[in-house]
Amino acid sequence: MRTDLAEARRLLHRARRITVLTGAGVSAESGVPTFRGEQGLWKTYRPEELANADAFEANPELVWEWYRWRQGVIAGCEPNTAHRALVELERCSSSFTLLTQNIDGLHQKAGSLNVEELHGSLWRARCTREGKTREDTGQLRCECGAWLRPHVVWFGEPLDSMMVALSFHAAKRSEAFLVVGTSGLVAPANRLPRVAADYGATVIEINTEPTPLSSAADFFLAGPAGELLPKLVARDA
Ligand code: BV8
């Protein structure tokens, strides 16, 4: 696995079809807590207690309370240079797909246009009876009387099947596949980099530490995404 940023940049800029997979690490420098890091969300809260359908069934108010707390934390966060570098990369690429595991909405806030939120959105709610989604306005119940729930994918729940198909199609077609700020522990998103590599893409990983995905990467660039992504994306460097 190579660590040469200049060579990674040359191959990235030559690629006509680019796919990017991001995780919580891309929002870390915006002040959004990651899941599994030292200050990780899940050090304080056990996911079994909160981010799953059974917990919601048992105590919807408590689960909503946790998501409201996260909304409060993230409402004050601004996109960082990593998000903005991906906006620039999308602008200069003929074919660009951004797949994010994040639910914070910071890619869209930064100006990214073609974003697939694989795990849903912290800012949207869904009727548990009708399945219709809406912007989350703090309402707990749908007009039909059923509970509203966060429009996110909990463990044990399937991702949107169209989005999964689109993601694997993009990974297979990509000439360059960037993996930024994800621990690579959560399936099925963590399968995408290896699929991209199997189909001939140049896989470039940016992370502050190696991950289980690093063995599938052609390049591993160690460091904060907010520092490395702008260097990787810069054309005049
Ligand atoms: C499904 C919800 C099937 C929203 C989330 C046993 C083995 C393998 C798989 C499984 C298993 N048992 C169960 C499974 C499947 C399970 C899974 O993968 N579990 C894992 C944990 C073992 N997956 C599922 O359940 C998925 N669904 O498989 O359905 C199915 C099919 C049909 C019918 C029924 C079911 C659903 C997965 C989605 C779960 N939802 N979130 C919410 O509340 O947030 S997952 C959660 O983790 C977030 O969405 C997050 O995006 C995701 C991944 O975490 P990361 O983004 O990677 O964040 P993390 O903190 O872990 O890492 C941060 C990284 O950034 C680190 O590497 C760090 O080094 C780096 N970093 C930090 N700072 C920086 C940085 N990098 C760069 N710069 C920095 N500054």
XYZ file of C-alpha atoms in Angstrom, residues 51-222:
172
model
C -29.937 3.381 18.023
C -32.141 0.393 17.279
C -35.767 -0.471 16.558
C -36.295 -2.450 19.773
C -35.131 0.463 21.918
C -37.518 2.725 19.988
C -40.364 0.271 20.444
C -39.667 0.117 24.189
C -39.074 3.802 24.789
C -39.605 6.120 21.804
C -39.290 9.251 23.949
C -35.798 8.239 25.150
C -34.589 7.485 21.607
C -36.024 10.793 20.361
C -34.289 12.521 23.267
C -30.930 11.112 22.078
C -31.513 12.229 18.487
C -32.664 15.678 19.648
C -29.412 15.933 21.661
C -27.426 14.997 18.550
C -29.370 17.543 16.462
C -28.475 20.171 19.057
C -24.787 19.294 18.909
C -24.683 19.217 15.095
C -26.868 22.293 14.486
C -23.914 24.380 15.657
C -21.376 22.601 13.417
C -20.195 23.991 10.103
C -18.751 21.991 7.196
C -14.951 21.812 7.314
C -12.279 21.918 4.626
C -12.778 18.194 3.967
C -16.442 18.713 3.029
C -15.520 21.708 0.900
C -12.752 19.806 -0.915
C -15.345 17.205 -1.949
C -17.612 19.976 -3.289
C -14.674 21.156 -5.435
C -13.913 17.599 -6.571
C -17.547 17.120 -7.631
C -17.448 20.417 -9.545
C -14.345 19.343 -11.528
C -15.400 15.728 -12.184
C -17.393 14.485 -15.176
C -18.908 11.614 -13.150
C -19.001 11.909 -9.334
C -20.946 10.004 -6.656
C -20.718 10.807 -2.938
C -21.858 8.002 -0.655
C -21.982 8.955 3.016
C -22.655 6.919 6.145
C -23.119 10.197 7.982
C -26.546 11.505 8.904
C -25.376 15.032 9.823
C -26.180 16.704 6.487
C -22.837 18.565 6.411
C -21.975 17.441 2.858
C -25.172 19.092 1.578
C -24.599 22.129 3.800
C -21.134 22.498 2.197
C -22.701 22.411 -1.290
C -22.297 18.789 -2.430
C -25.070 18.013 -4.925
C -25.039 14.281 -5.636
C -25.114 12.820 -2.094
C -26.481 9.393 -1.163
C -27.180 9.168 2.597
C -26.747 5.417 3.065
C -27.790 5.515 6.735
C -30.476 8.178 6.416
C -30.685 11.685 7.814
C -30.739 13.139 11.339
C -32.951 15.958 9.977
C -35.766 13.803 8.616
C -38.534 11.811 10.330
C -40.638 8.908 9.057
C -44.153 7.713 9.937
C -43.897 4.247 11.489
C -47.237 3.297 9.934
C -47.271 4.938 6.508
C -43.504 5.016 5.900
C -43.704 8.541 4.482
C -40.727 10.781 5.350
C -40.740 14.492 6.124
C -38.445 17.143 7.501
C -38.182 16.609 11.269
C -39.970 19.544 12.933
C -39.978 18.081 16.456
C -43.383 16.429 16.028
C -43.552 12.993 17.715
C -46.707 11.712 16.057
C -47.906 11.660 12.454
C -51.265 13.176 11.542
C -52.450 9.560 11.222
C -51.765 9.123 14.944
C -48.789 6.731 14.611
C -45.334 7.492 16.042
C -42.809 9.333 13.913
C -39.251 7.920 14.091
C -35.867 9.279 13.018
C -35.373 8.571 9.305
C -32.129 6.702 9.933
C -31.044 3.096 9.402
C -30.621 1.253 12.695
C -28.596 -1.932 13.111
C -30.493 -4.925 11.828
C -32.515 -2.748 9.460
C -31.943 -2.916 5.717
C -30.584 0.068 3.822
C -32.744 1.460 1.020
C -32.424 -1.196 -1.704
C -32.235 1.339 -4.550
C -29.444 3.156 -2.740
C -27.531 -0.087 -2.166
C -27.840 -0.982 -5.862
C -26.741 2.507 -6.905
C -23.767 2.404 -4.488
C -22.418 -0.919 -5.702
C -22.978 0.118 -9.331
C -21.005 3.330 -8.732
C -18.215 1.405 -6.961
C -17.931 -1.078 -9.857
C -17.792 1.690 -12.499
C -15.414 4.006 -10.638
C -11.863 4.561 -11.823
C -10.983 6.198 -8.491
C -12.640 5.342 -5.150
C -11.907 7.567 -2.121
C -12.618 6.234 1.382
C -12.507 9.017 3.946
C -12.883 8.878 7.742
C -14.611 5.556 8.272
C -13.640 2.733 10.619
C -14.902 0.294 7.984
C -16.766 -1.741 10.617
C -20.329 -1.346 9.380
C -21.792 -3.465 6.583
C -22.855 -3.287 3.840
C -21.075 0.103 3.291
C -17.745 -1.425 4.250
C -17.933 -3.802 1.269
C -17.841 -0.990 -1.290
C -14.078 -0.260 -1.304
C -13.161 -3.892 -1.925
C -15.748 -4.162 -4.711
C -14.286 -1.023 -6.307
C -10.782 -2.518 -6.058
C -11.970 -5.833 -7.531
C -13.384 -3.926 -10.520
C -10.107 -2.096 -11.129
C -10.551 1.235 -9.345
C -7.629 3.013 -7.703
C -8.638 3.028 -4.028
C -7.333 5.920 -1.909
C -8.015 5.865 1.849
C -7.702 8.907 4.110
C -7.829 8.223 7.843
C -5.953 9.215 10.991
C -5.263 5.502 11.543
C -5.282 2.277 9.489
C -8.590 0.393 9.250
C -9.762 -3.054 8.062
C -10.295 -1.365 4.665
C -6.636 -0.348 4.344
C -5.638 -3.726 2.900
C -7.934 -3.055 -0.088
C -6.478 0.430 -0.674
C -3.796 1.260 -3.231
C -2.929 4.385 -1.234
C -3.247 5.034 2.509
C -2.880 8.735 3.393
C -2.508 9.048 7.166
